[in-house]
Coordinates of C-alpha atoms in Angstrom, one line a residue:
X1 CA -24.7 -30.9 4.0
X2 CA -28.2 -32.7 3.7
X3 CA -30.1 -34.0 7.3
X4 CA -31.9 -36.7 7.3
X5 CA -33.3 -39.1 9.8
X6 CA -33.3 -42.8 10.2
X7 CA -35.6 -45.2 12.1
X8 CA -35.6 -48.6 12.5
X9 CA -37.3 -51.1 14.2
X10 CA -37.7 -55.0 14.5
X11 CA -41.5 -56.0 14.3
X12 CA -43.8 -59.2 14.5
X13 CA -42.4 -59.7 18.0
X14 CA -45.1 -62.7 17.9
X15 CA -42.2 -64.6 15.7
X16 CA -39.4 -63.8 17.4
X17 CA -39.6 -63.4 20.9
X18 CA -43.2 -64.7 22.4
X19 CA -43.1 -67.9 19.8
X20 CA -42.4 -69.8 23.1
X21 CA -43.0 -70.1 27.0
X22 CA -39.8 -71.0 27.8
X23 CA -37.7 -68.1 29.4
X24 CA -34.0 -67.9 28.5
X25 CA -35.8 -67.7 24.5
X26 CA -37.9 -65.2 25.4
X27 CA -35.1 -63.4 27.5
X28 CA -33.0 -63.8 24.8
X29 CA -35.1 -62.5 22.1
X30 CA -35.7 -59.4 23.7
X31 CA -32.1 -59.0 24.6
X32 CA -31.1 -59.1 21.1
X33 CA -34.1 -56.7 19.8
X34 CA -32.1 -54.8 22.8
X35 CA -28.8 -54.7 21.4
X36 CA -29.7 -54.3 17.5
X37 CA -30.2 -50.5 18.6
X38 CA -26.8 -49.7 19.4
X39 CA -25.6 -51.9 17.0
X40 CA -27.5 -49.6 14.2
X41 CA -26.0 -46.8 16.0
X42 CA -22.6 -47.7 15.4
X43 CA -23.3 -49.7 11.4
X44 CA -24.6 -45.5 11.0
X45 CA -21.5 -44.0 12.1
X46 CA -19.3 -46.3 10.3
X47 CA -21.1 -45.6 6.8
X48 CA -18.6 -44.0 4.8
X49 CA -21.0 -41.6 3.3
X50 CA -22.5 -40.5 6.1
X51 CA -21.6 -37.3 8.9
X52 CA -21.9 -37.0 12.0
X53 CA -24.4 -39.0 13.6
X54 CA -27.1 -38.2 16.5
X55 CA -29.2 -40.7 18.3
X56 CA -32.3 -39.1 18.8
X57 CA -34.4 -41.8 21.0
X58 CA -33.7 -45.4 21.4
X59 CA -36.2 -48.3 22.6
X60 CA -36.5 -51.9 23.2
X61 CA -36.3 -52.5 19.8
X62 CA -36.4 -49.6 17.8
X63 CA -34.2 -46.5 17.4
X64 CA -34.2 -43.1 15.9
X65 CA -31.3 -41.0 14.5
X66 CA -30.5 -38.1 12.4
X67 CA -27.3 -37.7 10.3
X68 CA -25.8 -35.7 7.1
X69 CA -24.9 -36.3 3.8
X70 CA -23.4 -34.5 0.9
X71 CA -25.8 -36.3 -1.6
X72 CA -29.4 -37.4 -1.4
X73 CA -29.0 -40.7 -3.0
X74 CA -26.2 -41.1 -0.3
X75 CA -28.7 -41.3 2.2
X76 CA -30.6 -43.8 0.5
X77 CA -27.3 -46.2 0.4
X78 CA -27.1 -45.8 4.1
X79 CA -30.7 -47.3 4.5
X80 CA -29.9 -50.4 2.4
X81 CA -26.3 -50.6 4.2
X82 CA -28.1 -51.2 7.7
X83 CA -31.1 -53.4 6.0
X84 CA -28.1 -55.2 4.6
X85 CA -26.3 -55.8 7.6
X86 CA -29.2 -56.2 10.0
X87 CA -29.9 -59.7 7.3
X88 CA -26.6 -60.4 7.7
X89 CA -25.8 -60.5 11.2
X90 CA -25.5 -64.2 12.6
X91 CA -27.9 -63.5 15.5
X92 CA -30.2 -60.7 13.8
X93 CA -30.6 -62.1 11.1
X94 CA -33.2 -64.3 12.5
X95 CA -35.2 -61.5 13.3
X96 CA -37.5 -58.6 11.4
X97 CA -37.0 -55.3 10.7
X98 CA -37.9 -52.3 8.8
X99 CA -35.7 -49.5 8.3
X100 CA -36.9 -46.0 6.4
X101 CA -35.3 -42.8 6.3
X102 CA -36.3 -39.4 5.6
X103 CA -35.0 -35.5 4.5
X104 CA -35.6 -33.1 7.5
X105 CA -38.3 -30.9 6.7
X106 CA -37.5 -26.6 7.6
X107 CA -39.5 -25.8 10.9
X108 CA -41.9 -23.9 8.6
X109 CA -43.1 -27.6 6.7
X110 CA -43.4 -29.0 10.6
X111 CA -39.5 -30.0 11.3
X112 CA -39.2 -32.9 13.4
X113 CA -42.7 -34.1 14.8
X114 CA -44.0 -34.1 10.5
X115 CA -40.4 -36.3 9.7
X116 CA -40.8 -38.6 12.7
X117 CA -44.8 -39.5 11.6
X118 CA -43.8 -40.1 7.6
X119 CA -40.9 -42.3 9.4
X120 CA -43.4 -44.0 11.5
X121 CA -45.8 -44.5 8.7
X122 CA -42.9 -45.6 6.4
X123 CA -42.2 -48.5 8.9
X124 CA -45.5 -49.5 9.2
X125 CA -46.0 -50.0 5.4
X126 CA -43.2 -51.8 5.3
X127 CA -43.7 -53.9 7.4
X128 CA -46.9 -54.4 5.8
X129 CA -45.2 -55.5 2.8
X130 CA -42.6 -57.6 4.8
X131 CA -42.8 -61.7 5.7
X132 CA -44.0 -62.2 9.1
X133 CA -41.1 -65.1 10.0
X134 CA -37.2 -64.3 9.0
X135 CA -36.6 -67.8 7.8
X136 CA -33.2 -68.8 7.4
X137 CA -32.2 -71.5 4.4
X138 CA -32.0 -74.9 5.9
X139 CA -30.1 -77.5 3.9
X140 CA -30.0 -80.5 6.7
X141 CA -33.4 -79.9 8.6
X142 CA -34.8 -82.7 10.3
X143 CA -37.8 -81.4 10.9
X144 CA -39.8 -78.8 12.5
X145 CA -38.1 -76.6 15.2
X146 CA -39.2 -78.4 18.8
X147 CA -39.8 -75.4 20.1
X148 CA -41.6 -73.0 18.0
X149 CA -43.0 -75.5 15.4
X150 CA -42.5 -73.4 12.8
X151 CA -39.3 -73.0 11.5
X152 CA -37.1 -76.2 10.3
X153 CA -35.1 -78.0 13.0
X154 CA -30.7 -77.8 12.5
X155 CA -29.5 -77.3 15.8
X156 CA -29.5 -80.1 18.4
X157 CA -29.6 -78.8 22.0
X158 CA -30.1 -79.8 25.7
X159 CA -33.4 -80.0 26.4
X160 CA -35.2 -78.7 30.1
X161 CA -35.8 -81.9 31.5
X162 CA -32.6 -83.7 30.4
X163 CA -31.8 -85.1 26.9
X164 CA -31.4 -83.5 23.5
X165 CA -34.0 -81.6 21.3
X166 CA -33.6 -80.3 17.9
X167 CA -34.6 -77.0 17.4
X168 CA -34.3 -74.0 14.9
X169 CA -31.3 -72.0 14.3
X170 CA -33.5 -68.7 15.6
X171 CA -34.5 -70.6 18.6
X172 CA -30.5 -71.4 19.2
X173 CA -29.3 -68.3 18.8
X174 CA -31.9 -66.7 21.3
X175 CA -31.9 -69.4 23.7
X176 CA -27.5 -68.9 23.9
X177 CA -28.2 -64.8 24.4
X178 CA -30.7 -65.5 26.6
X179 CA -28.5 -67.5 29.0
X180 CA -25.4 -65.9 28.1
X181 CA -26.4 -62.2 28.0
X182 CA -29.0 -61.4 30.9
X183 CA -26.2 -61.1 33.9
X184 CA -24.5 -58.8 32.3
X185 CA -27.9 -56.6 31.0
X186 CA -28.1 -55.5 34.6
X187 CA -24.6 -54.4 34.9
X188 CA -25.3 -52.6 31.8
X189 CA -28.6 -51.1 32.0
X190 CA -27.1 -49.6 36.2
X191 CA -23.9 -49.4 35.9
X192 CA -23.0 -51.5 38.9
X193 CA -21.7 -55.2 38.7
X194 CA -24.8 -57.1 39.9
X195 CA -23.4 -60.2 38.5
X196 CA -20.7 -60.4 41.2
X197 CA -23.0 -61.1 44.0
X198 CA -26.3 -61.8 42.1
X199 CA -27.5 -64.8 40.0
X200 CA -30.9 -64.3 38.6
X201 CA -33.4 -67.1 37.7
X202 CA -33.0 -69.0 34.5
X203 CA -36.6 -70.4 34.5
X204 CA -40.0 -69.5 35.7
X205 CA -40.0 -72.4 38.4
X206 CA -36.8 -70.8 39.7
X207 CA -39.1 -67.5 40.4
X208 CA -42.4 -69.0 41.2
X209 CA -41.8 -72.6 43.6
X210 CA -41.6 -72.4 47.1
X211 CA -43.4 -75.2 49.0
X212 CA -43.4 -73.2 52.0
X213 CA -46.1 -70.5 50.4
X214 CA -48.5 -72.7 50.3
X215 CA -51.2 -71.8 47.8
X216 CA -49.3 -69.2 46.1
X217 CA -46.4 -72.1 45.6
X218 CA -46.0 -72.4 42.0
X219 CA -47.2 -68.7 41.2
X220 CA -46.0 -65.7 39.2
X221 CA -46.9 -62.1 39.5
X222 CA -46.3 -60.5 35.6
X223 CA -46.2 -56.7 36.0
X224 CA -46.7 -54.3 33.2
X225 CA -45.3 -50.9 33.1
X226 CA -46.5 -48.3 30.1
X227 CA -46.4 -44.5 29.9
X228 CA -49.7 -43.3 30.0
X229 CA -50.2 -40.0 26.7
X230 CA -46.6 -40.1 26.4
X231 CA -47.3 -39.5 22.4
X232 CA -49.3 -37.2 23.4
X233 CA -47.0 -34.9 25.7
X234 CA -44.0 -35.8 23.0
X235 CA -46.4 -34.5 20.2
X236 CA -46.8 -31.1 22.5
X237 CA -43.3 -30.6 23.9
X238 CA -40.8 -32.4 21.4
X239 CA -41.3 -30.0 18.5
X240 CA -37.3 -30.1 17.6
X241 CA -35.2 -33.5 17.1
X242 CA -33.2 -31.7 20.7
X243 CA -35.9 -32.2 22.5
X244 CA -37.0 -35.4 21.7
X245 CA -33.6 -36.7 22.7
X246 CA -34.0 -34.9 25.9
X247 CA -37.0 -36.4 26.5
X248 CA -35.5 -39.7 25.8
X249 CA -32.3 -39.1 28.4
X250 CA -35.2 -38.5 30.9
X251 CA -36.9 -41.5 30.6
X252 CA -33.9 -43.3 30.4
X253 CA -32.2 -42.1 33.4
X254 CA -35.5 -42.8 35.4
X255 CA -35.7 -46.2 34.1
X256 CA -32.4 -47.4 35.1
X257 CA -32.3 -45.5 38.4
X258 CA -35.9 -47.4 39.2
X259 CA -34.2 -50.7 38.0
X260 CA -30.8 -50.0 40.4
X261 CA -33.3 -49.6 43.0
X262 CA -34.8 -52.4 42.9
X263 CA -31.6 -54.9 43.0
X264 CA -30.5 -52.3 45.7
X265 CA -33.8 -53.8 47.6
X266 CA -33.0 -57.5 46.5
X267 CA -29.2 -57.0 47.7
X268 CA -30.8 -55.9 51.1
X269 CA -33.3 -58.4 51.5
X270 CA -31.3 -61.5 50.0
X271 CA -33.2 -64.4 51.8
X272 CA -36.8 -62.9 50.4
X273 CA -35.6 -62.8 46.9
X274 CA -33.2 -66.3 46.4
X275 CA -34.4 -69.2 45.2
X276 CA -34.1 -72.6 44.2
X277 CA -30.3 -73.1 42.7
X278 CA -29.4 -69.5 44.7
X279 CA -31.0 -67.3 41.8
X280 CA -33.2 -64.2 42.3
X281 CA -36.9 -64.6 41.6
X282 CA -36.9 -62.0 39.2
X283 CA -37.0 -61.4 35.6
X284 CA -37.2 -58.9 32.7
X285 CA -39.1 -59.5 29.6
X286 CA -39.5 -56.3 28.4
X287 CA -37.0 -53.0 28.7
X288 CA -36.9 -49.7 26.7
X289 CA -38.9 -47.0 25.7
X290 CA -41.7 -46.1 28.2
X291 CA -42.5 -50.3 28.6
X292 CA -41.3 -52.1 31.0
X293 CA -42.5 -56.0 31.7
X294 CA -41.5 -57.7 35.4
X295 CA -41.6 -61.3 36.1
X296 CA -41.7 -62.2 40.2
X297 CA -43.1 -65.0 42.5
X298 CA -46.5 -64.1 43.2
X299 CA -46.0 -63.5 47.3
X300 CA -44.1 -60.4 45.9
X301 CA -45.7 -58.8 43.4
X302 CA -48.2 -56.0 44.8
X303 CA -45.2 -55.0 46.7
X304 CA -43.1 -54.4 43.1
X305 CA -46.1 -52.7 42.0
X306 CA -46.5 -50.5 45.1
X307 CA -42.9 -49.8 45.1
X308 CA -42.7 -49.2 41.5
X309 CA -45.7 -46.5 41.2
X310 CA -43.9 -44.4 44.0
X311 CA -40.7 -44.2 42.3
X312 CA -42.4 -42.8 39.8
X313 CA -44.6 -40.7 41.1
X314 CA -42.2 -37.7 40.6
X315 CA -41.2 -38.1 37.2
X316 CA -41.6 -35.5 34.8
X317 CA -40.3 -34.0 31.8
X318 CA -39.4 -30.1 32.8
X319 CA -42.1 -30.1 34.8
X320 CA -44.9 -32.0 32.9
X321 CA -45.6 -35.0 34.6
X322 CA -45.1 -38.5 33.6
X323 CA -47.8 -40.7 34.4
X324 CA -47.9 -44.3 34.0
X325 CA -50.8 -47.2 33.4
X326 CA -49.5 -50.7 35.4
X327 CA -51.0 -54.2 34.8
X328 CA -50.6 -56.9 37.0
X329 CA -51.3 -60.8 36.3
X330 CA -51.2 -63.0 39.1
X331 CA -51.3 -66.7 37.7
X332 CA -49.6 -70.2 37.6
X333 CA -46.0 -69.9 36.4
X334 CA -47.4 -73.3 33.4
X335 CA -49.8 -70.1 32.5
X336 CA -49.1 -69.5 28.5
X337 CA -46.8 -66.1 28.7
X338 CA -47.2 -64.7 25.6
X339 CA -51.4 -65.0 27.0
X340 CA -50.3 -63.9 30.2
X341 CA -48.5 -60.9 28.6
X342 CA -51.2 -59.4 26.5
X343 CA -53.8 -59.8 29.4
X344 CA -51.1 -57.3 31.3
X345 CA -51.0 -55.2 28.6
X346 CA -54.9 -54.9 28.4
X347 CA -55.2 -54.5 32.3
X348 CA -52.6 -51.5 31.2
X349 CA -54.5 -49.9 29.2
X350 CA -58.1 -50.2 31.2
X351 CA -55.9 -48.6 33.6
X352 CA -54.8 -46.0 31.3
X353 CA -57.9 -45.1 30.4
X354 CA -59.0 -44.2 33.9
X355 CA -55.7 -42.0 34.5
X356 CA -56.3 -39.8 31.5
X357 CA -58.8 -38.1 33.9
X358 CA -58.5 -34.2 32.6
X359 CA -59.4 -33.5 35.8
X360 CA -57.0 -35.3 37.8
X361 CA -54.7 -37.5 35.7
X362 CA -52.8 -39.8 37.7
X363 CA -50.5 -43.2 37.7
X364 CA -53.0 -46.0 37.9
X365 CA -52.9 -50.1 38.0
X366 CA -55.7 -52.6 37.4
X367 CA -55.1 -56.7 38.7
X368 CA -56.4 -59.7 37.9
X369 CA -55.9 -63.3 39.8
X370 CA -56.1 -65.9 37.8
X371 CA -56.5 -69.4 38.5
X372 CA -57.0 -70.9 35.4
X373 CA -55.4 -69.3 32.7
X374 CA -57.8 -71.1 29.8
X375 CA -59.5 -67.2 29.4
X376 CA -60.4 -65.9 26.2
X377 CA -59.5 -62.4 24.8
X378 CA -63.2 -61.8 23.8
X379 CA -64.5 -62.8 27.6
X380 CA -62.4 -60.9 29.2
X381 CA -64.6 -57.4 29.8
X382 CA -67.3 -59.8 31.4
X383 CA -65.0 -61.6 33.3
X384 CA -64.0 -58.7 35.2
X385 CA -67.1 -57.0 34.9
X386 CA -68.8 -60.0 37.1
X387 CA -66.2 -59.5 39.6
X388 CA -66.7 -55.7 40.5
X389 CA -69.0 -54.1 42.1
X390 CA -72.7 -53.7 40.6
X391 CA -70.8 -54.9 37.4
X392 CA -68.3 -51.4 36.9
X393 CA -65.3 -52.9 36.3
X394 CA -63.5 -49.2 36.1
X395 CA -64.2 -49.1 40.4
X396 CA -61.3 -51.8 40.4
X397 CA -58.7 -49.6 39.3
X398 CA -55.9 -49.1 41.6
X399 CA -54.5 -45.3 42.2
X400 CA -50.9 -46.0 42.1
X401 CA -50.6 -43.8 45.3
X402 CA -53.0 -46.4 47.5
X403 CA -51.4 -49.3 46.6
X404 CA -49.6 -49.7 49.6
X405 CA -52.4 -48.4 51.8
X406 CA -54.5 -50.8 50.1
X407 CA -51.9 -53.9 51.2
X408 CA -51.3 -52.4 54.8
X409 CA -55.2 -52.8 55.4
X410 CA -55.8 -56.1 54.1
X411 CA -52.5 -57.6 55.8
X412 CA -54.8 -56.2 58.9
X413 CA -57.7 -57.4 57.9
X414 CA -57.8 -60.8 56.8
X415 CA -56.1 -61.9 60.1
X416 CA -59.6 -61.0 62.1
X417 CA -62.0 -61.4 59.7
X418 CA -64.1 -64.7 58.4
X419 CA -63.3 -65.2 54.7
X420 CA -66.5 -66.9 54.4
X421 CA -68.3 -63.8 55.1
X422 CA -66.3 -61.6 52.9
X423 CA -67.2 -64.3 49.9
X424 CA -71.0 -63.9 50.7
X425 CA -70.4 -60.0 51.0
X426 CA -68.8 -59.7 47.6
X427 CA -71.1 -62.2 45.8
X428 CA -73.7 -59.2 47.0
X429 CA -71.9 -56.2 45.8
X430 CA -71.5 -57.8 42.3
X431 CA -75.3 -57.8 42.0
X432 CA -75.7 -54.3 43.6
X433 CA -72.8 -52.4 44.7
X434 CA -75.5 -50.6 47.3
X435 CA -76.0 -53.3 49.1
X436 CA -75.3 -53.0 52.9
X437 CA -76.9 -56.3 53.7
X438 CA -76.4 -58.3 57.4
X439 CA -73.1 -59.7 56.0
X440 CA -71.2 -56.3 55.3
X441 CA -73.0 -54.5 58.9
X442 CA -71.6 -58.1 60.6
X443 CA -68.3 -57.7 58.9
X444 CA -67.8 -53.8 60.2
X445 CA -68.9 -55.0 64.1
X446 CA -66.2 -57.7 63.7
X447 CA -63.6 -55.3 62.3
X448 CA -64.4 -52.7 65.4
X449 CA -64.7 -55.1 68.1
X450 CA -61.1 -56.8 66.7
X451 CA -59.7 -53.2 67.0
X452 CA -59.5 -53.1 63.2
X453 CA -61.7 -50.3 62.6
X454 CA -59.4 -48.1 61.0
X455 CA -57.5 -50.6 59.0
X456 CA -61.5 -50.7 57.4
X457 CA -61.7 -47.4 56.7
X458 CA -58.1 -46.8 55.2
X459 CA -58.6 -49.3 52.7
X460 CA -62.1 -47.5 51.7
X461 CA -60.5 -44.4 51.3
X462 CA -57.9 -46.2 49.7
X463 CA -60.5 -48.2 47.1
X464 CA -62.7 -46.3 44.1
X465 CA -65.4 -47.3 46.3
X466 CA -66.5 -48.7 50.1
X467 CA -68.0 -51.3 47.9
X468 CA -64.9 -51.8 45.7
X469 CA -62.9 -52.1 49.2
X470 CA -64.4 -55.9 49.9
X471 CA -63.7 -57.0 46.7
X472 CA -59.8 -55.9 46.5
X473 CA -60.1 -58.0 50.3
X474 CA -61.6 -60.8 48.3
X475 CA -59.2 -60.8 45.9
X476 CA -55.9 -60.1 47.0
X477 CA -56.5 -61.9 50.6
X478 CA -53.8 -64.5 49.6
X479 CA -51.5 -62.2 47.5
X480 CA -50.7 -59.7 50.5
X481 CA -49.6 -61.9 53.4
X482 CA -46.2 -61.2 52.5
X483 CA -46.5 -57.4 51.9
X484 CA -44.7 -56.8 55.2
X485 CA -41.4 -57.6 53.1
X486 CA -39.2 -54.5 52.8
X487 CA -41.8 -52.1 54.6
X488 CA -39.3 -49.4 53.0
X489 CA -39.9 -45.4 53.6
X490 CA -40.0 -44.4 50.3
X491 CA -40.5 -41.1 50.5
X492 CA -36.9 -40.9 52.5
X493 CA -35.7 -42.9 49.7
X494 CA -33.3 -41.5 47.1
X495 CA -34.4 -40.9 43.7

C-alpha cells in the first residue's frame, strides 16, 4: 500500500468571512471554515479507494491527513473527490479552497517535514491560480448582495433594524450558521452543555452597551491570540507525521481547556458578563490552530488578556515551551472589524517580535486604545511610536506575566492621582523618556503621601521601563476600573 498525504484549506478569508461587520456573518463564516475540516475527514474516509485514514493536524480552516492506496492515480481521484464535494456542498460551496496531495517521501528524502512544505507550497500555488470570490450562478438576482456588495442579491432576509434586505446566497447561508450554529460550538469545542444555562451575544451592541460604564459604554476590547515560532519548534521536533499529530492533540487540549475556563468564570460571575436581551458579552471570531480571536466589552478586556496569558504560561510540548504573541484593540464596537482585526494581528506580531528574545523568550502582548478608528495601515508604526516613551514603541510591550500587576497598580493609582498631571508627564516622556521633570517628582510625592508608593513601584517593575510605567497609566486609566472583576488565584487554579 502507497501513503500519501492530503491538505486542504479554505483561503481568501477576505471574501468569505471579513466581507462584512456584522457578526452572526462573520461568526458564521468562520464556523463553517470550522466544520469543512471534519467534514473532509469523513468525505476521505468514505472514498472507496482509499485505506485507512489519519488526521494528522486540524485548524480553523485547514486540515492535514495521511491515507493509503493501492494505486497512485487512486490518490489523485481522492483529491478531485473532496475538490468535488467541497463545490458541491450547499453551504461550502460558497466558500474557497485548495486541496493538494502528495506521496510520503522515505525518512532518508526528509519524510514528513519535506511532504508537508511541497503540500504547503502546492496550496499556495493554487490558490494562486484560483478566483478570489466563489460565485454561485444567479438566475433571479436583483441586484447586488446588501451586505457584501459584491455578489448578486437572491435571498430576501430580515434586516438588523427591522424590515427586509436582499442579500447573496453566501451571505444567507453564513448569516443562518452563524445564528444557528454558535451555541452549540461551545458545547462542542468543551464538552459541557453551555447552551443550557448560557446565551451568548448575537451582535456587537449586545457585548459592548452599557450606559452605566460611562465612557467605555459602547466599547469593545478584540483580543488576539497567536503562537509565537510555533513553525519553528514544529520544524525541530515534528520530524515524523506522529508527532505532528501529537503536537496538534497538545495544542488542542490546551485550547479547549483555556476556553472551558473561561465560561467556567462567566458561569461564576453571571451578572459581570449578561447583557442586553440576557446574552454573554462575548464572542469568538477566530478558533483553531495556534489563533485564537476574542470579542468582549471593553471594561473586561485586560482582565481576558491577563487571565489568558497565565493559563498559558505552562504550556508546552514535552517540555519545550509554548509561547504566545497577544494583541489587544480597545475601540468603538461601529469600529470596521475586519480593520480592527488586522490591527490585532499586527499588535501580535510587534509583540512577537519582542518574545523571540534568545535570551529570555517569553509570552508577550502589545495594546492599543483607539478612539477613532479612521487609522491607516501605513501610519500605524508612528502612531505608536509618538505614544511611547522617547519614541521606542517596543518599551510598550506587555510581558504576559505583568499583566495583572500592571492592572492591580493602576486600579491604585488613578484613584489618588491628578490625571492632568499624568497627561503633562507623558506628553514629556514622549519627547525624552529621561526626563524626570517637576511633573513626574510631583507625581511620586503625591503617590507616597496617598500611601501609594508601592502600587508606583510595582507597576515600574511591572513596565519595560519607569518611563513606560506613566504611559500604560495614561493609557489604560479608563480600561482598568473594572479589573477588580474575578480577582481569581490563578496559580490555585486547575489547568
Amino acid at each position: 500500500m502507497l501513503s500519501y498525504f492530503l491538505r486542504f484549506e479554505g483561503v481568501n478569508l477576505d471574501s468569505f468571512v471579513y466581507d462584512t461587520d456584522r457578526l452572526p456573518t462573520i461568526r458564521g463564516g468562520s464556523l463553517l471554515l470550522l466544520r469543512a475540516v471534519g467534514d473532509v475527514e469523513i468525505w476521505l474516509r468514505e472514498a472507496s479507494s482509499v485505506k485507512k485514514v489519519e488526521t494528522v493536524s486540524r485548524g480553523a480552516s485547514a486540515g492535514l491527513f495521511r491515507f493509503g492506496v493501492e494505486e497512485p492515480g487512486a490518490a489523485e481521484q481522492a483529491r478531485e473527490q473532496i475538490e468535488r464535494r467541497l463545490g458541491e456542498d450547499p453551504t461550502l460551496r460558497h466558500a474557497t479552497f485548495v486541496v493538494d496531495c502528495t506521496p510520503e517521501p522515505p525518512e532518508a528524502e526528509g519524510g514528513f517535514r519535506r511532504a508537508a512544505e511541497r503540500l504547503l507550497a502546492k496550496n499556495r500555488f493554487r490558490q494562486m491560480r484560483s478566483p478570489s470570490v466563489a460565485v454561485t450562478v444567479a438566475a433571479e438576482a436583483t441586484g447586488p448582495c446588501a451586505v457584501d456588495r459584491v455578489r448578486p442579491a437572491v435571498v430576501p432576509q430580515g434586516a438588523p433594524r427591522g424590515g427586509k434586505e436582499s442579500v447573496s446566497a453566501s451571505v444567507a447561508v453564513r448569516t443562518r450558521e452563524g445564528r444557528e450554529a454558535k451555541q452549540k460550538f461551545y458545547d462542542d469545542e468543551t464538552g459541557k452543555k453551555w447552551s443550557d444555562s448560557m446565551r451568548f451575544a448575537y451582535h456587537f451592541h449586545q457585548i459592548a452597551d452599557d450606559r452605566e460604564r460611562g465612557s467605555l459604554d459602547g466599547k469593545i476590547a478584540v483580543l488576539h491570540f497567536d503562537g509565537n515560532s510555533f513553525g519553528e519548534i514544529q520544524q525541530r521536533e515534528c520530524t515524523t507525521w506522529q508527532r505532528q499529530q501529537k503536537f496538534d492533540k497538545t495544542l488542542r487540549n490546551y485550547r479547549r481547556s483555556l476556553l472551558a475556563d473561561i465560561l467556567s468564570e462567566f458561569e461564576m460571575h453571571p451578572e459581570e458578563w449578561r447583557g442586553l436581551e440576557n446574552t454573554y458579552r462575548f464572542e469568538t471570531l477566530l478558533w483553531g490552530g495556534d489563533e485564537m480571536i476574542w470579542v468582549v466589552p471593553a471594561w473586561h478586556g485586560w482582565w481576558l488578556l491577563s487571565f489568558a496569558l497565565e493559563r498559558m504560561a505552562d504550556w508546552n510540548f514535552e517540555g519545550v515551551p509554548l509561547h504566545h504573541g497577544a494583541g489587544l484593540v480597545f475601540c468603538h464596537a461601529k469600529a470596521p472589524i475586519r480593520r480592527i482585526e488586522r490591527l490585532a494581528e499586527k499588535l501580535t506580531s510587534l509583540a512577537k517580535e519582542v518574545g523571540k528574545d534568545k535570551h529570555d523568550p517569553r509570552s508577550t502582548a502589545a495594546y492599543q486604545v483607539l478612539e477613532s478608528f479612521d487609522l491607516a495601515p501605513e501610519s500605524f508604526l508612528p502612531f505608536r511610536a509618538a505614544r511611547s516613551p522617547g519614541g521606542a514603541a517596543e518599551q510598550m510591550i506587555v510581558d504576559g506575566t505583568n499583566a495583572r500587576q500592571i492592572a492591580q497598580s493602576i486600579r491604585t493609582l488613578g484613584s489618588v492621582l491628578p490625571r492632568g498631571k499624568v497627561y503633562r508627564a507623558v506628553a514629556e516622556l514622549a519627547k525624552n523618556a529621561a526626563a524626570d521633570d517637576t511633573e513626574i517628582k510631583s507625581l511620586r510625592g503625591i503617590a507616597k503621601a496617598q500611601g501609594a508608593e508601592a502600587a508606583l513601584a510595582g507597576l515600574e517593575r511591572a513596565s519595560a521601563s519607569p518611563a513606560a510605567a506613566w504611559f500604560h497609566l495614561a493609557e489604560l486609566w479608563d480600561y482598568l476600573a473594572e479589573f477588580s472583576l474575578q480577582e481569581t488565584e490563578v496559580e490555585n487554579a486547575p489547568r
